Coordinates of N, CA and C in Angstrom, one line a residue:
M1274 N -17.4 -4.7 -14.6 CA -16.2 -3.9 -14.6 C -15.5 -4.1 -13.3
A1275 N -14.2 -4.2 -13.3 CA -13.4 -4.4 -12.1 C -12.9 -3.1 -11.5
T1276 N -12.8 -3.1 -10.2 CA -12.1 -2.0 -9.5 C -10.6 -2.4 -9.4
I1277 N -9.8 -1.5 -9.8 CA -8.3 -1.7 -9.8 C -7.7 -0.8 -8.7
Y1278 N -6.9 -1.4 -7.8 CA -6.3 -0.7 -6.7 C -5.1 -1.4 -6.2
R1279 N -4.3 -0.7 -5.4 CA -3.1 -1.4 -4.7 C -3.5 -1.7 -3.3
K1280 N -3.3 -2.9 -2.9 CA -3.5 -3.3 -1.5 C -2.6 -2.6 -0.6
T1281 N -3.0 -2.4 0.6 CA -2.1 -1.8 1.7 C -1.8 -2.8 2.7
Y1282 N -0.7 -2.6 3.4 CA -0.3 -3.5 4.5 C 0.5 -2.6 5.5
T1283 N 0.7 -3.1 6.7 CA 1.4 -2.3 7.7 C 2.7 -3.1 8.0
Q1284 N 3.7 -2.3 8.4 CA 5.0 -2.8 8.8 C 5.4 -2.1 10.1
H1285 N 6.2 -2.8 10.9 CA 6.8 -2.1 12.1 C 7.8 -1.0 11.6
L1286 N 8.0 0.0 12.4 CA 8.9 1.1 12.1 C 10.3 0.5 11.9
P1287 N 11.0 0.9 10.8 CA 12.4 0.5 10.6 C 13.3 1.2 11.7
H1288 N 14.5 0.8 11.8 CA 15.4 1.4 12.8 C 15.7 2.8 12.3
N1289 N 16.0 3.7 13.3 CA 16.3 5.1 13.0 C 15.2 5.9 12.3
T1290 N 14.0 5.6 12.6 CA 12.9 6.3 12.0 C 12.5 7.5 12.8
K1291 N 12.3 8.6 12.1 CA 11.9 9.9 12.7 C 10.4 10.2 12.3
I1292 N 9.6 10.6 13.3 CA 8.3 11.0 12.9 C 8.3 12.5 12.6
V1293 N 7.9 12.9 11.4 CA 8.0 14.3 11.0 C 6.6 14.7 10.4
E1294 N 6.4 16.0 10.3 CA 5.1 16.5 9.8 C 5.4 17.0 8.3
R1295 N 4.6 16.4 7.4 CA 4.8 16.8 6.0 C 3.5 16.9 5.3
N1296 N 3.2 18.1 4.7 CA 2.0 18.4 4.1 C 0.8 18.3 5.1
G1297 N 1.1 18.7 6.3 CA 0.0 18.7 7.4 C -0.3 17.3 8.0
Q1298 N 0.5 16.3 7.6 CA 0.3 14.9 8.1 C 1.5 14.5 8.8
K1299 N 1.3 13.7 9.9 CA 2.5 13.0 10.5 C 2.9 11.8 9.7
M1300 N 4.2 11.8 9.4 CA 4.7 10.7 8.5 C 6.0 10.2 9.2
A1301 N 6.4 9.0 8.8 CA 7.6 8.3 9.2 C 8.7 8.6 8.1
M1302 N 9.8 9.1 8.5 CA 10.9 9.3 7.6 C 12.0 8.4 8.0
W1303 N 12.4 7.6 7.0 CA 13.5 6.6 7.3 C 14.4 6.4 6.0
I1304 N 15.6 5.9 6.3 CA 16.5 5.7 5.2 C 16.8 4.2 5.0
D1305 N 16.7 3.7 3.8 CA 16.9 2.3 3.6 C 18.4 2.0 3.5
G1306 N 18.7 0.7 3.2 CA 20.1 0.3 3.2 C 20.9 0.9 2.0
K1307 N 20.2 1.4 1.0 CA 20.8 2.0 -0.2 C 21.0 3.5 0.0
G1308 N 20.5 4.0 1.1 CA 20.7 5.5 1.4 C 19.5 6.3 0.9
K1309 N 18.4 5.7 0.4 CA 17.3 6.4 -0.1 C 16.3 6.8 1.0
K1310 N 15.8 8.1 1.0 CA 14.9 8.5 2.0 C 13.5 8.0 1.6
H1311 N 12.7 7.6 2.6 CA 11.3 7.2 2.4 C 10.5 8.0 3.4
F1312 N 9.3 8.4 2.9 CA 8.3 9.0 3.7 C 7.0 8.2 3.6
D1313 N 6.6 7.6 4.7 CA 5.4 6.8 4.7 C 4.4 7.3 5.7
Q1314 N 3.1 7.1 5.4 CA 2.0 7.4 6.4 C 2.2 6.5 7.6
I1315 N 1.7 6.9 8.7 CA 1.8 6.1 9.9 C 0.3 5.8 10.4
T1316 N 0.2 4.7 11.2 CA -1.0 4.4 11.8 C -0.7 3.7 13.1
T1317 N -1.7 3.5 13.9 CA -1.6 2.8 15.2 C -2.0 1.4 15.2
G1318 N -1.2 0.5 15.6 CA -1.5 -1.0 15.6 C -2.5 -1.4 16.7
K1319 N -2.7 -2.6 16.9 CA -3.7 -3.2 17.9 C -3.2 -2.9 19.3
K1320 N -1.9 -2.9 19.5 CA -1.3 -2.7 20.9 C -0.7 -1.3 21.0
D1321 N -1.3 -0.4 20.3 CA -0.9 1.0 20.3 C 0.5 1.3 19.9
Q1322 N 1.1 0.4 19.1 CA 2.4 0.6 18.5 C 2.2 1.4 17.2
I1323 N 3.2 2.2 16.9 CA 3.1 3.0 15.6 C 3.7 2.1 14.5
K1324 N 3.0 2.1 13.4 CA 3.4 1.3 12.2 C 3.3 2.2 11.0
I1325 N 4.0 1.8 9.9 CA 4.0 2.5 8.7 C 3.0 1.8 7.7
I1326 N 2.4 2.5 6.8 CA 1.4 2.0 5.9 C 2.2 1.9 4.5
R1327 N 2.2 0.7 4.0 CA 2.9 0.5 2.7 C 1.9 0.0 1.6
Y1328 N 2.2 0.2 0.4 CA 1.4 -0.2 -0.7 C 2.0 -1.4 -1.5
S1329 N 1.2 -2.3 -1.9 CA 1.7 -3.5 -2.7 C 2.3 -3.0 -4.0
S1330 N 3.3 -3.7 -4.5 CA 3.9 -3.3 -5.8 C 3.1 -3.6 -7.0
Q1331 N 2.1 -4.6 -6.8 CA 1.3 -5.0 -8.0 C -0.2 -4.6 -7.7
F1332 N -0.9 -4.3 -8.7 CA -2.3 -3.9 -8.6 C -3.2 -5.2 -8.4
T1333 N -4.3 -4.9 -7.7 CA -5.3 -6.0 -7.5 C -6.6 -5.6 -8.1
A1334 N -7.4 -6.6 -8.7 CA -8.7 -6.3 -9.2 C -9.7 -6.9 -8.3
Q1335 N -10.8 -6.2 -8.1 CA -11.9 -6.6 -7.3 C -13.2 -6.6 -8.2
Y1336 N -13.8 -7.7 -8.3 CA -15.0 -7.8 -9.1 C -16.0 -8.9 -8.6
R1337 N -17.2 -8.9 -9.1 CA -18.2 -9.9 -8.7 C -18.1 -11.1 -9.6
G1338 N -18.0 -12.2 -9.0 CA -18.0 -13.5 -9.8 C -19.4 -13.8 -10.3
P1339 N -19.5 -14.9 -11.1 CA -20.8 -15.3 -11.7 C -21.8 -15.7 -10.7
D1340 N -21.4 -16.2 -9.5 CA -22.3 -16.6 -8.5 C -22.6 -15.4 -7.5
G1341 N -22.1 -14.2 -7.8 CA -22.4 -13.0 -7.0 C -21.4 -12.7 -5.8
E1342 N -20.4 -13.6 -5.6 CA -19.4 -13.3 -4.6 C -18.3 -12.4 -5.0
T1343 N -17.7 -11.7 -4.1 CA -16.7 -10.7 -4.5 C -15.4 -11.5 -4.6
V1344 N -14.7 -11.2 -5.8 CA -13.4 -11.9 -6.1 C -12.3 -10.9 -6.1
Y1345 N -11.2 -11.2 -5.4 CA -10.0 -10.4 -5.4 C -8.9 -11.2 -6.1
E1346 N -8.3 -10.5 -7.2 CA -7.4 -11.2 -8.0 C -6.2 -10.3 -8.3
S1347 N -5.0 -10.8 -8.1 CA -3.8 -10.0 -8.5 C -3.7 -9.9 -10.0
T1348 N -3.4 -8.7 -10.5 CA -3.3 -8.5 -11.9 C -1.9 -8.9 -12.4
G1349 N -0.9 -8.9 -11.5 CA 0.5 -9.1 -11.9 C 1.1 -7.9 -12.5
C1350 N 0.4 -6.8 -12.6 CA 0.9 -5.6 -13.3 C 1.4 -4.5 -12.2
R1351 N 2.4 -3.9 -12.6 CA 2.9 -2.8 -11.7 C 2.4 -1.4 -12.2
D1352 N 1.8 -1.4 -13.4 CA 1.3 -0.2 -14.0 C -0.2 -0.2 -14.0
E1353 N -0.9 0.9 -13.5 CA -2.3 0.9 -13.5 C -3.0 0.7 -14.8
Q1354 N -2.4 1.4 -15.8 CA -3.0 1.3 -17.2 C -3.0 -0.1 -17.7
A1355 N -1.9 -0.8 -17.5 CA -1.7 -2.2 -17.9 C -2.7 -3.1 -17.2
A1356 N -2.9 -2.8 -15.9 CA -3.8 -3.6 -15.1 C -5.3 -3.4 -15.6
R1357 N -5.6 -2.2 -15.9 CA -6.9 -1.9 -16.5 C -7.1 -2.6 -17.8
H1358 N -6.1 -2.7 -18.6 CA -6.2 -3.4 -19.9 C -6.4 -4.9 -19.7
V1359 N -5.8 -5.5 -18.7 CA -6.0 -6.9 -18.4 C -7.4 -7.2 -18.0
F1360 N -8.1 -6.3 -17.2 CA -9.4 -6.5 -16.8 C -10.4 -5.6 -17.4
G1361 N -10.1 -5.0 -18.6 CA -11.0 -4.1 -19.3 C -11.9 -4.7 -20.1

């Protein structure tokens, strides 16, 4: 059985980002080029710079291969239920 999840990655803070508190957590609030507000979790990078945590648009499957090694494979699905169906 495979574990299905979205990978995370970090990005530098976009221009005009404000650090706000939302639901008891510090978050980055920024507005994209289309005028949409985004709230993202923040973390500290290697050189103590503040970065935002983003999630991949597609789901990833993690499972054990026939030789026992861990395999990470993109499902190509943007919906979790569809990704589970692919590796179900």
